[in-house]
Amino acid sequence: MDSALLSIITSFILNNESKIFDPNINPITNGSWYKPIPGTSWQWQLQGTINTAYNVDIYDIDLFDSSQELRKELKESGKKVICYFSAGSYENWRDDKSKFSKSLLGNPLDGWAGER
């Protein structure tokens, strides 16, 4: 992440901190987005070839390691799709790794080889 972007993000957080972290603000409960209910079945698979044979309601898969075709196939079969991504962390196997300034990389994440 370059310093200009980091500055923008930091400014946003500092200027909106009271709004973001205020425990007295009620969560948004209305809207037309999908809201799974307790007991909704799901498959969480972030590595390897995604096994689409599970009879579940939701698939949670890696955004960058899954194809658009796979996501479309899952949606067309009636599944909801959640795409995992690690926002703001450096992962040395990702296509965007060259966009991270070496001076801004933190320490390695414990238990996650190649991630900082």
JSON list of C-alpha atoms in Angstrom, two decimals:
[
{"chain": "A", "resi": 1, "resn": "MET", "atom": "CA", "xyz": [0.00, 0.00, 0.00]},
{"chain": "A", "resi": 2, "resn": "ASP", "atom": "CA", "xyz": [1.50, 3.35, -0.92]},
{"chain": "A", "resi": 3, "resn": "SER", "atom": "CA", "xyz": [1.80, 6.18, 1.58]},
{"chain": "A", "resi": 4, "resn": "ALA", "atom": "CA", "xyz": [-0.90, 8.31, -0.09]},
{"chain": "A", "resi": 5, "resn": "LEU", "atom": "CA", "xyz": [-3.47, 5.54, 0.26]},
{"chain": "A", "resi": 6, "resn": "LEU", "atom": "CA", "xyz": [-2.39, 4.83, 3.82]},
{"chain": "A", "resi": 7, "resn": "SER", "atom": "CA", "xyz": [-2.81, 8.53, 4.61]},
{"chain": "A", "resi": 8, "resn": "ILE", "atom": "CA", "xyz": [-6.34, 8.58, 3.16]},
{"chain": "A", "resi": 9, "resn": "ILE", "atom": "CA", "xyz": [-7.36, 5.48, 5.12]},
{"chain": "A", "resi": 10, "resn": "THR", "atom": "CA", "xyz": [-5.87, 6.81, 8.35]},
{"chain": "A", "resi": 11, "resn": "SER", "atom": "CA", "xyz": [-7.60, 10.16, 7.88]},
{"chain": "A", "resi": 12, "resn": "PHE", "atom": "CA", "xyz": [-10.94, 8.45, 7.24]},
{"chain": "A", "resi": 13, "resn": "ILE", "atom": "CA", "xyz": [-10.66, 6.32, 10.35]},
{"chain": "A", "resi": 14, "resn": "LEU", "atom": "CA", "xyz": [-9.59, 9.21, 12.57]},
{"chain": "A", "resi": 15, "resn": "ASN", "atom": "CA", "xyz": [-12.30, 11.53, 11.23]},
{"chain": "A", "resi": 16, "resn": "ASN", "atom": "CA", "xyz": [-15.01, 8.89, 11.53]},
{"chain": "A", "resi": 17, "resn": "GLU", "atom": "CA", "xyz": [-13.83, 7.01, 14.58]},
{"chain": "A", "resi": 18, "resn": "SER", "atom": "CA", "xyz": [-16.75, 8.04, 16.76]},
{"chain": "A", "resi": 19, "resn": "LYS", "atom": "CA", "xyz": [-19.20, 6.88, 14.09]},
{"chain": "A", "resi": 20, "resn": "ILE", "atom": "CA", "xyz": [-17.42, 3.61, 13.37]},
{"chain": "A", "resi": 21, "resn": "PHE", "atom": "CA", "xyz": [-16.76, 2.48, 16.93]},
{"chain": "A", "resi": 22, "resn": "ASP", "atom": "CA", "xyz": [-19.72, 3.95, 18.82]},
{"chain": "A", "resi": 23, "resn": "PRO", "atom": "CA", "xyz": [-21.41, 1.03, 20.64]},
{"chain": "A", "resi": 24, "resn": "ASN", "atom": "CA", "xyz": [-24.58, 3.11, 21.03]},
{"chain": "A", "resi": 25, "resn": "ILE", "atom": "CA", "xyz": [-25.30, 3.13, 17.31]},
{"chain": "A", "resi": 26, "resn": "ASN", "atom": "CA", "xyz": [-27.75, 0.39, 16.39]},
{"chain": "A", "resi": 27, "resn": "PRO", "atom": "CA", "xyz": [-26.88, -1.95, 13.52]},
{"chain": "A", "resi": 28, "resn": "ILE", "atom": "CA", "xyz": [-28.62, -1.52, 10.19]},
{"chain": "A", "resi": 29, "resn": "THR", "atom": "CA", "xyz": [-31.43, -4.06, 10.09]},
{"chain": "A", "resi": 30, "resn": "ASN", "atom": "CA", "xyz": [-33.43, -3.10, 7.02]},
{"chain": "A", "resi": 31, "resn": "GLY", "atom": "CA", "xyz": [-32.44, -3.60, 3.41]},
{"chain": "A", "resi": 32, "resn": "SER", "atom": "CA", "xyz": [-32.72, -6.13, 0.66]},
{"chain": "A", "resi": 33, "resn": "TRP", "atom": "CA", "xyz": [-29.37, -7.90, 1.05]},
{"chain": "A", "resi": 34, "resn": "TYR", "atom": "CA", "xyz": [-29.11, -11.58, 1.92]},
{"chain": "A", "resi": 35, "resn": "LYS", "atom": "CA", "xyz": [-29.28, -12.27, 5.65]},
{"chain": "A", "resi": 36, "resn": "PRO", "atom": "CA", "xyz": [-28.57, -15.90, 6.53]},
{"chain": "A", "resi": 37, "resn": "ILE", "atom": "CA", "xyz": [-30.46, -17.26, 9.49]},
{"chain": "A", "resi": 38, "resn": "PRO", "atom": "CA", "xyz": [-28.97, -19.38, 12.28]},
{"chain": "A", "resi": 39, "resn": "GLY", "atom": "CA", "xyz": [-28.50, -22.92, 11.05]},
{"chain": "A", "resi": 40, "resn": "THR", "atom": "CA", "xyz": [-27.78, -21.92, 7.45]},
{"chain": "A", "resi": 41, "resn": "SER", "atom": "CA", "xyz": [-25.43, -24.52, 5.99]},
{"chain": "A", "resi": 42, "resn": "TRP", "atom": "CA", "xyz": [-22.15, -23.49, 4.43]},
{"chain": "A", "resi": 43, "resn": "GLN", "atom": "CA", "xyz": [-18.85, -24.76, 3.08]},
{"chain": "A", "resi": 44, "resn": "TRP", "atom": "CA", "xyz": [-15.66, -22.84, 3.79]},
{"chain": "A", "resi": 45, "resn": "GLN", "atom": "CA", "xyz": [-12.82, -23.77, 1.45]},
{"chain": "A", "resi": 46, "resn": "LEU", "atom": "CA", "xyz": [-9.96, -21.40, 0.72]},
{"chain": "A", "resi": 47, "resn": "GLN", "atom": "CA", "xyz": [-7.46, -23.77, -0.92]},
{"chain": "A", "resi": 48, "resn": "GLY", "atom": "CA", "xyz": [-7.39, -26.37, -3.64]},
{"chain": "A", "resi": 49, "resn": "THR", "atom": "CA", "xyz": [-10.02, -27.20, -6.20]},
{"chain": "A", "resi": 50, "resn": "ILE", "atom": "CA", "xyz": [-13.37, -26.14, -4.77]},
{"chain": "A", "resi": 51, "resn": "ASN", "atom": "CA", "xyz": [-15.63, -29.11, -4.14]},
{"chain": "A", "resi": 52, "resn": "THR", "atom": "CA", "xyz": [-19.05, -27.99, -5.39]},
{"chain": "A", "resi": 53, "resn": "ALA", "atom": "CA", "xyz": [-20.76, -31.27, -4.46]},
{"chain": "A", "resi": 54, "resn": "TYR", "atom": "CA", "xyz": [-21.71, -30.21, -0.94]},
{"chain": "A", "resi": 55, "resn": "ASN", "atom": "CA", "xyz": [-25.42, -29.74, -0.30]},
{"chain": "A", "resi": 56, "resn": "VAL", "atom": "CA", "xyz": [-25.05, -26.36, 1.43]},
{"chain": "A", "resi": 57, "resn": "ASP", "atom": "CA", "xyz": [-26.63, -22.92, 1.16]},
{"chain": "A", "resi": 58, "resn": "ILE", "atom": "CA", "xyz": [-23.42, -20.84, 1.15]},
{"chain": "A", "resi": 59, "resn": "TYR", "atom": "CA", "xyz": [-19.90, -21.25, -0.19]},
{"chain": "A", "resi": 60, "resn": "ASP", "atom": "CA", "xyz": [-17.12, -19.15, 1.35]},
{"chain": "A", "resi": 61, "resn": "ILE", "atom": "CA", "xyz": [-14.22, -19.23, -1.13]},
{"chain": "A", "resi": 62, "resn": "ASP", "atom": "CA", "xyz": [-11.08, -17.22, -1.87]},
{"chain": "A", "resi": 63, "resn": "LEU", "atom": "CA", "xyz": [-11.79, -14.20, -4.06]},
{"chain": "A", "resi": 64, "resn": "PHE", "atom": "CA", "xyz": [-8.50, -14.34, -5.93]},
{"chain": "A", "resi": 65, "resn": "ASP", "atom": "CA", "xyz": [-8.04, -18.11, -6.16]},
{"chain": "A", "resi": 66, "resn": "SER", "atom": "CA", "xyz": [-11.53, -18.81, -7.50]},
{"chain": "A", "resi": 67, "resn": "SER", "atom": "CA", "xyz": [-12.63, -18.07, -11.02]},
{"chain": "A", "resi": 68, "resn": "GLN", "atom": "CA", "xyz": [-15.50, -15.87, -12.06]},
{"chain": "A", "resi": 69, "resn": "GLU", "atom": "CA", "xyz": [-16.91, -18.94, -13.82]},
{"chain": "A", "resi": 70, "resn": "LEU", "atom": "CA", "xyz": [-16.94, -20.91, -10.55]},
{"chain": "A", "resi": 71, "resn": "ARG", "atom": "CA", "xyz": [-18.68, -18.11, -8.70]},
{"chain": "A", "resi": 72, "resn": "LYS", "atom": "CA", "xyz": [-21.25, -17.83, -11.50]},
{"chain": "A", "resi": 73, "resn": "GLU", "atom": "CA", "xyz": [-21.80, -21.61, -11.48]},
{"chain": "A", "resi": 74, "resn": "LEU", "atom": "CA", "xyz": [-22.39, -21.63, -7.74]},
{"chain": "A", "resi": 75, "resn": "LYS", "atom": "CA", "xyz": [-24.82, -18.70, -7.93]},
{"chain": "A", "resi": 76, "resn": "GLU", "atom": "CA", "xyz": [-26.72, -20.25, -10.83]},
{"chain": "A", "resi": 77, "resn": "SER", "atom": "CA", "xyz": [-27.12, -23.45, -8.80]},
{"chain": "A", "resi": 78, "resn": "GLY", "atom": "CA", "xyz": [-28.84, -21.43, -6.07]},
{"chain": "A", "resi": 79, "resn": "LYS", "atom": "CA", "xyz": [-25.87, -21.06, -3.72]},
{"chain": "A", "resi": 80, "resn": "LYS", "atom": "CA", "xyz": [-24.90, -17.82, -2.03]},
{"chain": "A", "resi": 81, "resn": "VAL", "atom": "CA", "xyz": [-21.22, -17.00, -2.46]},
{"chain": "A", "resi": 82, "resn": "ILE", "atom": "CA", "xyz": [-19.00, -15.20, 0.02]},
{"chain": "A", "resi": 83, "resn": "CYS", "atom": "CA", "xyz": [-15.54, -14.32, -1.23]},
{"chain": "A", "resi": 84, "resn": "TYR", "atom": "CA", "xyz": [-12.78, -14.18, 1.36]},
{"chain": "A", "resi": 85, "resn": "PHE", "atom": "CA", "xyz": [-10.03, -11.62, 0.92]},
{"chain": "A", "resi": 86, "resn": "SER", "atom": "CA", "xyz": [-7.43, -10.27, 3.28]},
{"chain": "A", "resi": 87, "resn": "ALA", "atom": "CA", "xyz": [-7.75, -6.49, 3.14]},
{"chain": "A", "resi": 88, "resn": "GLY", "atom": "CA", "xyz": [-4.53, -4.64, 3.77]},
{"chain": "A", "resi": 89, "resn": "SER", "atom": "CA", "xyz": [-2.27, -7.59, 4.37]},
{"chain": "A", "resi": 90, "resn": "TYR", "atom": "CA", "xyz": [0.63, -8.54, 2.13]},
{"chain": "A", "resi": 91, "resn": "GLU", "atom": "CA", "xyz": [0.58, -12.09, 0.83]},
{"chain": "A", "resi": 92, "resn": "ASN", "atom": "CA", "xyz": [3.67, -13.04, -1.16]},
{"chain": "A", "resi": 93, "resn": "TRP", "atom": "CA", "xyz": [1.77, -15.33, -3.52]},
{"chain": "A", "resi": 94, "resn": "ARG", "atom": "CA", "xyz": [-0.85, -12.78, -4.62]},
{"chain": "A", "resi": 95, "resn": "ASP", "atom": "CA", "xyz": [-0.79, -10.90, -7.92]},
{"chain": "A", "resi": 96, "resn": "ASP", "atom": "CA", "xyz": [-0.91, -7.55, -6.10]},
{"chain": "A", "resi": 97, "resn": "LYS", "atom": "CA", "xyz": [2.22, -8.21, -4.00]},
{"chain": "A", "resi": 98, "resn": "SER", "atom": "CA", "xyz": [4.29, -5.73, -6.04]},
{"chain": "A", "resi": 99, "resn": "LYS", "atom": "CA", "xyz": [1.89, -2.90, -5.10]},
{"chain": "A", "resi": 100, "resn": "PHE", "atom": "CA", "xyz": [2.98, -3.01, -1.45]},
{"chain": "A", "resi": 101, "resn": "SER", "atom": "CA", "xyz": [5.80, -0.71, -0.44]},
{"chain": "A", "resi": 102, "resn": "LYS", "atom": "CA", "xyz": [8.52, -2.73, 1.34]},
{"chain": "A", "resi": 103, "resn": "SER", "atom": "CA", "xyz": [8.85, 0.04, 3.93]},
{"chain": "A", "resi": 104, "resn": "LEU", "atom": "CA", "xyz": [5.23, -0.44, 5.02]},
{"chain": "A", "resi": 105, "resn": "LEU", "atom": "CA", "xyz": [5.29, -4.22, 5.42]},
{"chain": "A", "resi": 106, "resn": "GLY", "atom": "CA", "xyz": [4.83, -5.29, 8.99]},
{"chain": "A", "resi": 107, "resn": "ASN", "atom": "CA", "xyz": [6.09, -8.37, 10.75]},
{"chain": "A", "resi": 108, "resn": "PRO", "atom": "CA", "xyz": [5.22, -11.84, 9.47]},
{"chain": "A", "resi": 109, "resn": "LEU", "atom": "CA", "xyz": [1.85, -13.09, 10.69]},
{"chain": "A", "resi": 110, "resn": "ASP", "atom": "CA", "xyz": [2.24, -15.96, 13.10]},
{"chain": "A", "resi": 111, "resn": "GLY", "atom": "CA", "xyz": [1.01, -19.18, 11.53]},
{"chain": "A", "resi": 112, "resn": "TRP", "atom": "CA", "xyz": [0.60, -17.70, 8.03]},
{"chain": "A", "resi": 113, "resn": "ALA", "atom": "CA", "xyz": [3.76, -18.23, 5.99]},
{"chain": "A", "resi": 114, "resn": "GLY", "atom": "CA", "xyz": [4.33, -15.44, 3.46]},
{"chain": "A", "resi": 115, "resn": "GLU", "atom": "CA", "xyz": [1.77, -13.06, 4.98]},
{"chain": "A", "resi": 116, "resn": "ARG", "atom": "CA", "xyz": [2.53, -9.75, 6.65]}
]
